[in-house]
Amino acid sequence: MSHTKKHKRYHYNSNDGRDEDEHQKHHLSKIIEQPIEEPVIDPSFDWLARRHYLTETYLIDSSMFSSPKDLEDFWKFVQKYQLFQQRRKQPHKPISTNVDQQRSNILNIPIIYDKNHRLNISITINKSLTHNVPRYDMTGEKIIDQYRLSSVRLAEFKSIIEYYFDFNQKEKFKRIYKLRQDQNNLPIANHRRELLEELKIHQVILIAGDTGCGKSTQIPRFLLEAGFDKIACTQPRRIACISLAKRVSYETLNEYDNQVGYQVRFEKTRVKSTRIIFMTEGILLRQLQTDSSLSDYDILVIDEVHERHLFTDFILGIIKCLITQRKDLKVILMSATINIELFSNYFENCPVVKVPGRLYKIQVNYLPIKVEESVGKTSKIDAKPYLRIMEQIDNKYPSTDRGDMLIFLSGMAEIQGVMEAAQSYAQEAQRWVVLPLHSALSLEEQDKVFDMAPEGIRKCVISTNIAETSVTIDGMRFIIDSGKVKEMSYDGKYKMQRLQEFNISRASAEQRKGRAGRTGPGVCYRLYSENDYLSFQEYSTPEIRRVPLDSLILQMISMGLKDPRKFPFVEPPDMTAIDSALLRLQEQAALSTIDCSLTSIGSMLARLPVDVSIGKMLIFACIFQYVNPILIMASALSIQSPFLSFLQCDPDTITRRRPMMSNHGDPFTLLNLFDEWIYVKSEGQNTRTWCKRRGVEEQRLYDITKLRRQFQDILRDYNMEIDYQQAKRRTTLEKREHWKKKQQLKDLKSEHDKESKQRKFLKLEVRQY
């Protein structure tokens, strides 16, 4: 079967089948001589009972159905069609047009008229539907006579297929029409012409838009439709890259094309034909190392510049230098309406396009936690204030009144503590689905926060600050703001980075509040007093002023920026921080002690996407021919610990972890954990349960696997012989065991990708993490 425009549907060229054998021509001629009979609807006819036969005979090899899912959808439609026909008071019958055979041939008017002639689609009747129904199926088994169709019934089946495709076509047009309406209703739509006109005149423009204005999804679409061909969009977080790439693909009707793609640390969908690429800031910096002019791009879109991440500020400085060399390069900076004068002044008073948000009225309730409910730094978070608000919402708002809830907490331990209590309440109330959102979750788990809750059920998403600006979840009506955030800071005494909890800024508090008013009136519950809010600093401290600069300085020198003190930072760090970083790099032999130039070790370290100390581990592992264990250790130390901190005092967890603990320190403990996990995986055991019983986040073990492969590829790029001498000394048994482990690692990614699929509707269930 194939799709075609409707014409001469009842008469077909007698040359059809000329190349067939005589037996087939004999059967074809009988059908071609007569018009195809119009279908007469019989409501009692059971199409579903003949599903297997009809699929095998007419549909399985058809180009109309490209996947098993398409066939499944078709038979769901057939079921609805059958029920509809059974409910009709009078069966549908074709009517006569009072046209004789001769006039029918001349005027191309059917003798019998059926309402399916009004469809916008038709299928060609070819050999697969016109020669005598086969008496044997594809397996050689004889077909039961009751399943074979008459020519009248065959015509009805053809009509059902046409109805199905016509229905699908109309549904797609409805979705496209609604999509275009939604796009035109976004505040950014009113500024499209202004944006493109400013871009023609100026090299750099700044888009300042409130929450919900549509800048992150619509501006890439505007650029694509305006003819820009090589567009790079940066995001500070990988989940934002992936979700935005999917959304822009959908909005530009390129879901099954490669024009829109993404590239993050462990994966990419980019190909040569990709026109819009979403990437993390780290990926763009890696590309700058090999192509300092970014010749692959005509336009750069730097999103979330107001968050002031370390790499964001560095990229802005690079762009400031780059635009003097590449006059053809266009740059769009996108920010919330936070401190926009700083960025405009930095780029020589570049024009600012201000876009108001589509915010509804938001009621703010200050509910400071009582002294007796506040806890010490080492205590578990008290979930009672959060449960009281959930109960208050249940009592005040009927379940038919839609609106989900978003809770902002500082970290994973806090999320887990509140989730346990919220899940218990949800199981009792049967009115909530509780979901976590943080960077350690797999992509499949993160995607679930975008799914819809069932009718009468509210979705409760418990998140870190990842949902503050980078991720937008529709349908949020209630916000609970803890007023806390965890950020990396440098402990000069111990010369270590620490993840510490701080109060948020007033700007962040407003961003969190704004998540509630995107689609309707909302309520924001702040678990601190108004005086506390007024005491918060206006903006968050830029990361460049609170973390060590070793990796950044090394990157700068490797890119030819010899004196970091002269770099045009948006807001320069303390000069003592730069001097300290230079001194530490000299101590690590990454820089020369004479002129701070890059050493051979420093050149290799600059290519490794890890801290300098971990990169040095990998280099010396190659020198001493002991790479494989160090690859695992370095990968494990480059991500957050797989051991969940909130279970470190649990007696059962401590007992189960004890066999993996090493007296030689954390790196060896992590190596033991990874090797044991691989062994459990190879034995076919349930690793998810195994990890849960030991308080281990399994997603991080998958991240170690991916990062290990990335490190190995980078070392091979330097033509280093990985464990060559060690491999030569292995016995046959050792080689077999080594090959087995490598094969297990190779299979992990594909196995993990198949574990779960995205759901469109959430189920009301108790979820365990």
Coordinates of C-alpha atoms in Angstrom, one line a residue, residues 103-577:
R103 CA -21.0 8.5 -17.5
S104 CA -19.1 7.2 -14.5
N105 CA -16.1 6.4 -16.7
I106 CA -16.3 9.8 -18.5
L107 CA -16.8 12.1 -15.5
N108 CA -14.8 10.0 -13.0
I109 CA -17.8 9.9 -10.7
P110 CA -18.5 6.8 -8.7
I111 CA -21.7 4.9 -9.2
I112 CA -22.0 4.3 -5.4
Y113 CA -21.0 7.3 -3.1
D114 CA -19.6 6.7 0.3
K115 CA -18.7 9.4 2.8
N116 CA -15.1 8.2 3.0
H117 CA -14.7 9.9 -0.5
R118 CA -14.4 13.1 1.5
L119 CA -11.2 12.0 3.2
N120 CA -8.0 13.9 2.5
I121 CA -6.2 10.7 2.0
S122 CA -6.5 7.5 0.0
I123 CA -4.5 4.3 -0.4
T124 CA -3.8 2.6 -3.7
I125 CA -5.3 -0.8 -4.2
N126 CA -2.4 -2.9 -5.5
K127 CA -1.6 -6.6 -5.6
S128 CA -1.4 -7.0 -1.9
L129 CA -5.1 -6.2 -1.6
T130 CA -6.6 -7.3 -4.9
H131 CA -5.4 -10.8 -5.7
N132 CA -7.3 -13.7 -4.2
V133 CA -6.8 -14.0 -0.5
P134 CA -4.0 -16.5 0.1
R135 CA -4.9 -19.9 1.6
Y136 CA -1.6 -20.1 3.5
D137 CA -0.1 -17.6 5.9
M138 CA 3.6 -16.7 6.1
T139 CA 4.5 -19.7 8.2
G140 CA 2.9 -22.2 5.7
E141 CA -0.1 -22.9 7.9
K142 CA -3.5 -23.2 6.3
I143 CA -5.7 -20.1 6.9
I144 CA -8.9 -20.7 8.8
D145 CA -11.7 -20.0 6.3
Q146 CA -13.6 -17.8 8.8
Y147 CA -10.7 -15.3 8.8
R148 CA -10.6 -14.9 5.0
L149 CA -12.3 -11.7 3.7
S150 CA -14.7 -11.3 0.9
S151 CA -14.1 -8.4 -1.6
V152 CA -16.8 -6.4 0.2
R153 CA -15.2 -6.9 3.6
L154 CA -11.8 -6.2 2.0
A155 CA -13.1 -2.8 0.8
E156 CA -14.3 -2.0 4.3
F157 CA -10.9 -2.9 5.7
K158 CA -9.3 -0.5 3.2
S159 CA -11.7 2.2 4.3
I160 CA -10.7 1.7 8.0
I161 CA -7.1 2.2 7.1
E162 CA -8.0 5.4 5.2
Y163 CA -10.1 6.6 8.2
Y164 CA -7.1 5.9 10.5
F165 CA -4.6 7.9 8.4
D166 CA -7.1 10.7 7.9
F167 CA -7.7 10.8 11.7
N168 CA -3.9 10.9 12.4
Q169 CA -3.5 13.7 9.8
K170 CA -6.2 15.8 11.4
E171 CA -4.8 15.2 14.9
K172 CA -1.3 16.4 13.7
F173 CA -2.8 19.5 12.2
K174 CA -4.6 20.2 15.5
R175 CA -1.3 19.8 17.4
I176 CA 0.5 22.1 15.0
Y177 CA -2.2 24.7 15.1
K178 CA -2.1 24.7 18.9
L179 CA 1.7 24.8 18.9
R180 CA 1.6 27.9 16.7
Q181 CA -1.0 29.5 18.9
D182 CA 1.1 28.8 22.0
Q183 CA 4.2 30.2 20.3
N184 CA 2.4 33.4 19.3
N185 CA 1.1 33.9 22.8
L186 CA 4.5 33.9 24.4
P187 CA 5.8 37.3 25.3
I188 CA 9.0 36.8 23.3
A189 CA 6.9 36.5 20.1
N190 CA 6.1 40.3 20.2
H191 CA 9.8 41.0 20.1
R192 CA 10.8 38.8 17.2
R193 CA 11.2 41.6 14.7
E194 CA 13.0 43.9 17.1
L195 CA 15.5 41.1 18.0
L196 CA 16.3 40.3 14.4
E197 CA 16.6 43.9 13.4
E198 CA 19.0 44.6 16.3
L199 CA 21.0 41.5 15.3
K200 CA 21.5 42.9 11.8
I201 CA 22.9 46.1 13.1
H202 CA 24.9 45.0 16.2
Q203 CA 27.4 42.2 16.8
V204 CA 26.2 41.6 20.4
I205 CA 22.8 41.9 21.9
L206 CA 21.4 41.1 25.3
I207 CA 17.9 39.5 25.8
A208 CA 16.6 40.2 29.3
G209 CA 13.5 38.1 29.9
D210 CA 11.5 37.2 33.0
T211 CA 10.6 33.6 33.8
G212 CA 8.2 32.1 31.3
C213 CA 8.8 34.6 28.4
G214 CA 10.0 31.8 26.1
K215 CA 13.5 33.1 25.3
S216 CA 15.3 29.7 25.6
T217 CA 13.0 27.9 23.2
Q218 CA 11.9 30.5 20.8
I219 CA 15.1 32.5 20.0
P220 CA 16.9 29.5 18.5
R221 CA 13.7 28.9 16.4
F222 CA 13.7 32.6 15.3
L223 CA 17.3 32.3 14.2
L224 CA 16.7 29.0 12.3
E225 CA 13.7 30.5 10.4
A226 CA 15.7 33.7 9.7
G227 CA 18.3 31.7 7.8
F228 CA 21.1 31.3 10.3
D229 CA 22.8 28.0 9.6
K230 CA 25.4 27.3 12.3
I231 CA 24.0 28.1 15.7
A232 CA 25.6 27.2 19.1
C233 CA 23.5 27.5 22.2
T234 CA 25.2 27.0 25.6
Q235 CA 23.6 26.0 28.9
P236 CA 25.2 25.6 32.3
R237 CA 23.6 22.2 32.9
R238 CA 23.3 19.1 30.8
I239 CA 19.7 18.4 31.6
A240 CA 18.8 21.8 30.1
C241 CA 20.8 21.1 27.0
I242 CA 18.9 17.8 26.3
S243 CA 15.4 19.0 27.3
L244 CA 15.8 22.2 25.2
A245 CA 17.1 20.3 22.2
K246 CA 14.1 18.0 22.3
R247 CA 11.7 20.9 22.7
V248 CA 13.2 23.0 19.9
S249 CA 13.2 19.9 17.6
Y250 CA 9.5 19.5 18.3
E251 CA 8.7 23.2 17.8
T252 CA 10.6 23.4 14.6
L253 CA 8.9 20.2 13.3
N254 CA 12.3 18.5 13.2
E255 CA 11.7 15.7 15.7
Y256 CA 12.8 13.0 13.2
D257 CA 15.5 15.1 11.5
N258 CA 19.0 16.1 12.6
Q259 CA 18.7 19.9 12.3
V260 CA 18.6 20.3 16.1
G261 CA 21.0 18.3 18.3
Y262 CA 22.8 18.4 21.6
Q263 CA 26.3 17.6 22.9
V264 CA 27.0 17.0 26.6
R265 CA 29.7 15.3 28.5
F266 CA 28.9 11.7 27.7
E267 CA 26.7 11.8 24.6
K268 CA 25.8 13.8 21.5
T269 CA 23.3 13.7 18.7
R270 CA 25.2 16.1 16.5
V271 CA 25.8 15.3 12.8
K272 CA 27.0 17.2 9.8
S273 CA 23.5 18.4 8.9
T274 CA 22.9 19.8 12.4
R275 CA 22.1 23.6 12.3
I276 CA 21.3 24.2 16.0
I277 CA 23.5 22.5 18.6
F278 CA 22.8 22.8 22.4
M279 CA 25.9 22.2 24.5
T280 CA 27.3 22.7 27.9
E281 CA 29.8 25.5 28.5
G282 CA 32.5 23.0 29.1
I283 CA 32.0 21.5 25.7
L284 CA 32.4 24.9 24.0
L285 CA 35.6 25.5 26.0
R286 CA 37.0 22.2 24.7
Q287 CA 36.2 23.3 21.2
L288 CA 38.0 26.6 21.7
Q289 CA 41.2 24.6 22.5
T290 CA 41.3 23.2 19.0
D291 CA 39.5 26.1 17.1
S292 CA 40.2 29.4 18.8
S293 CA 38.1 31.3 16.3
L294 CA 35.1 29.0 16.6
S295 CA 34.9 28.9 12.8
D296 CA 32.1 26.2 13.0
Y297 CA 29.6 28.8 14.2
D298 CA 28.0 31.9 12.7
I299 CA 26.1 32.8 15.9
L300 CA 26.6 32.0 19.6
V301 CA 23.7 32.1 22.1
I302 CA 24.9 32.2 25.7
D303 CA 22.0 31.4 28.0
E304 CA 21.7 32.0 31.8
V305 CA 24.6 34.5 32.0
H306 CA 23.1 35.9 35.2
E307 CA 24.0 32.7 37.1
R308 CA 27.7 33.7 36.9
H309 CA 29.2 30.2 36.6
L310 CA 33.0 30.0 36.4
F311 CA 32.9 28.9 32.7
T312 CA 30.2 31.4 31.8
D313 CA 32.3 34.4 32.9
F314 CA 35.4 32.9 31.1
I315 CA 33.4 32.4 27.9
L316 CA 32.2 36.0 28.0
G317 CA 35.8 37.1 28.3
I318 CA 36.8 34.9 25.3
I319 CA 33.9 36.3 23.3
K320 CA 34.9 39.9 24.1
C321 CA 38.3 39.2 22.6
L322 CA 37.0 37.0 19.7
I323 CA 34.5 39.6 18.3
T324 CA 37.4 42.0 17.5
Q325 CA 38.8 39.3 15.2
R326 CA 35.6 37.8 13.7
K327 CA 33.4 40.7 12.7
D328 CA 31.0 38.2 11.1
L329 CA 30.3 36.4 14.4
K330 CA 27.0 37.3 16.1
V331 CA 26.4 36.9 19.8
I332 CA 23.2 36.8 21.8
L333 CA 23.4 36.9 25.6
M334 CA 20.3 35.7 27.4
S335 CA 19.6 36.6 31.1
A336 CA 16.9 36.9 33.6
T337 CA 16.2 40.5 34.5
I338 CA 19.1 40.4 37.0
N339 CA 21.9 42.9 36.9
I340 CA 21.6 43.4 33.2
E341 CA 23.5 46.7 33.2
L342 CA 26.7 44.8 34.2
F343 CA 26.6 42.7 31.0
S344 CA 25.5 45.6 28.7
N345 CA 28.3 47.8 29.9
Y346 CA 30.8 44.9 29.6
F347 CA 30.0 44.7 25.9
E348 CA 30.3 48.4 25.1
N349 CA 26.7 49.3 25.9
C350 CA 25.2 46.6 23.7
P351 CA 21.5 46.9 23.0
V352 CA 19.1 45.3 25.5
V353 CA 15.8 43.7 24.4
K354 CA 13.7 43.6 27.5
V355 CA 10.9 40.9 27.4
P356 CA 8.3 40.9 30.2
G357 CA 7.3 37.6 31.7
R358 CA 3.9 36.1 31.5
L359 CA 3.4 36.0 35.2
Y360 CA 0.1 35.7 37.0
K361 CA -0.5 37.0 40.5
I362 CA 1.6 35.1 43.1
Q363 CA 0.6 35.1 46.7
V364 CA 3.7 35.0 49.0
N365 CA 3.4 33.3 52.5
Y366 CA 6.3 33.6 54.9
L367 CA 6.3 30.5 57.2
P368 CA 9.6 30.5 59.1
I369 CA 10.5 27.2 60.7
K370 CA 10.0 27.2 64.5
V371 CA 13.0 27.0 66.7
E372 CA 12.1 23.6 68.0
E373 CA 11.8 22.3 64.4
S374 CA 15.1 23.7 63.3
V375 CA 17.9 21.2 63.3
G376 CA 21.7 21.2 63.6
K377 CA 24.1 20.8 60.7
T378 CA 24.6 17.1 61.3
S379 CA 20.9 16.3 61.9
K380 CA 18.5 15.0 59.3
I381 CA 16.1 17.6 57.8
D382 CA 12.7 17.9 59.4
A383 CA 10.0 17.2 56.8
K384 CA 7.1 18.3 59.0
P385 CA 6.8 21.9 57.6
Y386 CA 6.6 20.5 54.1
L387 CA 4.0 17.9 55.0
R388 CA 1.9 20.5 56.7
I389 CA 1.8 22.6 53.5
M390 CA 0.9 19.5 51.4
E391 CA -2.0 18.7 53.8
Q392 CA -3.1 22.4 53.7
I393 CA -3.2 22.3 49.9
D394 CA -5.3 19.1 50.0
N395 CA -7.8 20.7 52.5
K396 CA -8.0 24.1 50.7
Y397 CA -8.0 23.1 47.0
P398 CA -10.3 20.4 45.5
S399 CA -8.5 17.7 43.5
T400 CA -10.2 18.8 40.4
D401 CA -8.5 22.1 40.7
R402 CA -5.2 21.4 38.7
G403 CA -1.8 22.6 39.9
D404 CA 1.4 20.9 40.9
M405 CA 4.0 21.7 43.5
L406 CA 7.8 22.4 43.3
I407 CA 10.0 22.2 46.4
F408 CA 13.4 23.8 46.4
L409 CA 16.0 22.1 48.7
S410 CA 19.7 22.5 49.0
G411 CA 21.0 19.0 48.2
M412 CA 20.5 15.3 47.7
A413 CA 20.4 14.4 51.4
E414 CA 17.7 17.0 52.0
I415 CA 15.7 15.8 49.0
Q416 CA 15.9 12.2 50.2
G417 CA 14.8 13.1 53.7
V418 CA 11.7 15.1 52.6
M419 CA 10.9 12.5 49.9
E420 CA 10.6 9.6 52.4
A421 CA 8.1 11.5 54.4
A422 CA 6.2 12.9 51.4
Q423 CA 5.9 9.4 49.8
S424 CA 4.4 8.1 53.1
Y425 CA 1.9 11.0 53.1
A426 CA 1.2 10.5 49.4
Q427 CA 0.5 6.8 49.9
E428 CA -2.0 7.6 52.6
A429 CA -3.7 10.6 50.8
Q430 CA -3.7 9.0 47.3
R431 CA -3.5 12.5 45.8
W432 CA 0.2 13.0 45.1
V433 CA 3.0 11.6 42.9
V434 CA 6.4 12.5 44.4
L435 CA 9.4 12.9 42.1
P436 CA 13.0 14.0 42.8
L437 CA 15.1 16.2 40.5
H438 CA 18.8 16.5 40.8
S439 CA 21.9 16.1 38.6
A440 CA 22.8 12.6 39.9
L441 CA 19.6 11.1 38.4
S442 CA 19.7 9.3 35.0
L443 CA 18.2 11.1 32.0
E444 CA 15.1 8.8 32.1
E445 CA 14.5 9.6 35.8
Q446 CA 15.0 13.4 35.1
D447 CA 12.5 13.3 32.2
K448 CA 9.7 12.0 34.4
V449 CA 9.3 15.4 36.0
F450 CA 7.9 16.6 32.6
D451 CA 5.2 13.9 32.5
M452 CA 1.6 14.6 33.3
A453 CA 0.0 13.5 36.6
P454 CA -3.3 11.6 36.3
E455 CA -6.6 13.4 36.6
G456 CA -7.2 14.4 40.3
I457 CA -3.6 13.8 41.3
R458 CA -1.0 16.5 41.9
K459 CA 2.7 16.1 41.0
C460 CA 5.2 17.1 43.7
V461 CA 8.8 17.7 42.4
I462 CA 11.5 18.0 45.0
S463 CA 14.5 19.7 43.4
T464 CA 17.8 21.4 43.9
N465 CA 18.3 24.9 42.3
I466 CA 18.5 23.1 39.0
A467 CA 14.8 23.9 38.6
E468 CA 15.3 27.6 39.4
T469 CA 16.2 28.8 35.8
S470 CA 17.7 25.9 33.8
V471 CA 14.6 23.6 33.7
T472 CA 11.0 24.8 33.3
I473 CA 8.3 22.4 34.4
D474 CA 4.8 23.4 33.2
G475 CA 1.8 23.3 35.5
M476 CA 3.5 24.4 38.7
R477 CA 1.1 26.3 41.0
F478 CA 2.7 25.9 44.4
I479 CA 6.3 26.6 45.4
I480 CA 8.0 25.8 48.7
D481 CA 11.3 27.6 49.1
S482 CA 13.7 26.4 51.8
G483 CA 15.8 29.5 51.2
K484 CA 19.0 27.3 51.0
V485 CA 21.4 26.3 48.3
K486 CA 24.7 24.3 48.3
E487 CA 27.6 25.8 46.4
M488 CA 31.3 24.9 46.0
S489 CA 33.6 27.0 48.1
Y490 CA 37.4 26.9 48.7
D491 CA 38.8 26.0 52.1
G492 CA 42.2 27.7 52.1
K493 CA 43.3 26.1 55.4
Y494 CA 42.9 22.5 54.0
K495 CA 43.4 23.5 50.4
M496 CA 40.2 21.7 49.4
Q497 CA 36.9 22.5 47.7
R498 CA 33.9 21.9 49.9
L499 CA 30.2 21.8 49.0
Q500 CA 28.6 24.1 51.7
E501 CA 25.1 25.3 52.4
F502 CA 24.3 29.0 52.1
N503 CA 21.3 31.3 52.1
I504 CA 20.1 32.1 48.6
S505 CA 20.1 35.7 47.3
R506 CA 17.0 37.8 46.9
A507 CA 17.3 37.5 43.1
S508 CA 17.2 33.7 43.5
A509 CA 14.2 33.9 45.8
E510 CA 12.4 35.9 43.1
Q511 CA 13.3 33.4 40.5
R512 CA 12.0 30.5 42.6
K513 CA 8.7 32.4 43.3
G514 CA 8.3 33.0 39.6
R515 CA 8.1 29.3 38.8
A516 CA 4.5 29.3 40.3
G517 CA 3.0 32.0 38.1
R518 CA 3.6 30.8 34.6
T519 CA 0.3 29.2 33.7
G520 CA -2.1 30.7 36.3
P521 CA -2.2 32.3 39.8
G522 CA 0.2 30.7 42.2
V523 CA 1.2 30.5 45.8
C524 CA 4.8 30.6 47.1
Y525 CA 5.5 29.4 50.6
R526 CA 8.8 30.7 52.0
L527 CA 10.1 28.8 55.0
Y528 CA 11.9 31.9 56.3
S529 CA 10.8 35.3 57.6
E530 CA 10.4 38.5 55.6
N531 CA 13.3 40.0 57.7
D532 CA 15.4 37.0 56.6
Y533 CA 14.6 37.7 53.0
L534 CA 15.6 41.3 53.3
S535 CA 18.9 40.3 54.9
F536 CA 19.8 38.0 51.9
Q537 CA 22.4 39.5 49.6
E538 CA 21.0 41.0 46.4
Y539 CA 22.8 38.7 44.0
S540 CA 24.6 35.4 44.4
T541 CA 28.4 35.6 44.7
P542 CA 30.0 34.8 41.3
E543 CA 31.7 31.4 41.2
I544 CA 34.9 33.0 40.1
R545 CA 35.2 34.7 43.5
R546 CA 34.7 31.6 45.6
V547 CA 36.4 28.6 44.0
P548 CA 40.1 27.8 43.2
L549 CA 41.1 28.9 39.7
D550 CA 43.8 26.2 39.0
S551 CA 41.9 24.5 36.1
L552 CA 40.7 27.8 34.7
I553 CA 44.2 29.3 34.7
L554 CA 45.6 26.2 33.1
Q555 CA 42.9 26.4 30.4
M556 CA 43.7 30.0 29.7
I557 CA 47.5 29.5 29.3
S558 CA 46.9 26.4 27.1
M559 CA 44.8 28.7 24.8
G560 CA 47.6 31.2 24.4
L561 CA 46.5 33.7 27.1
K562 CA 49.9 34.0 28.7
D563 CA 49.0 36.5 31.5
P564 CA 45.7 35.7 33.3
R565 CA 46.0 38.9 35.3
K566 CA 45.3 40.9 32.1
F567 CA 42.3 38.8 31.0
P568 CA 39.1 40.9 30.6
F569 CA 36.9 39.2 33.2
V570 CA 33.4 40.5 33.7
E571 CA 34.3 41.0 37.3
P572 CA 37.9 40.2 38.0
P573 CA 38.8 37.8 40.8
D574 CA 41.1 38.7 43.6
M575 CA 44.7 38.9 42.3
T576 CA 45.9 36.8 45.2
A577 CA 43.6 33.9 44.0

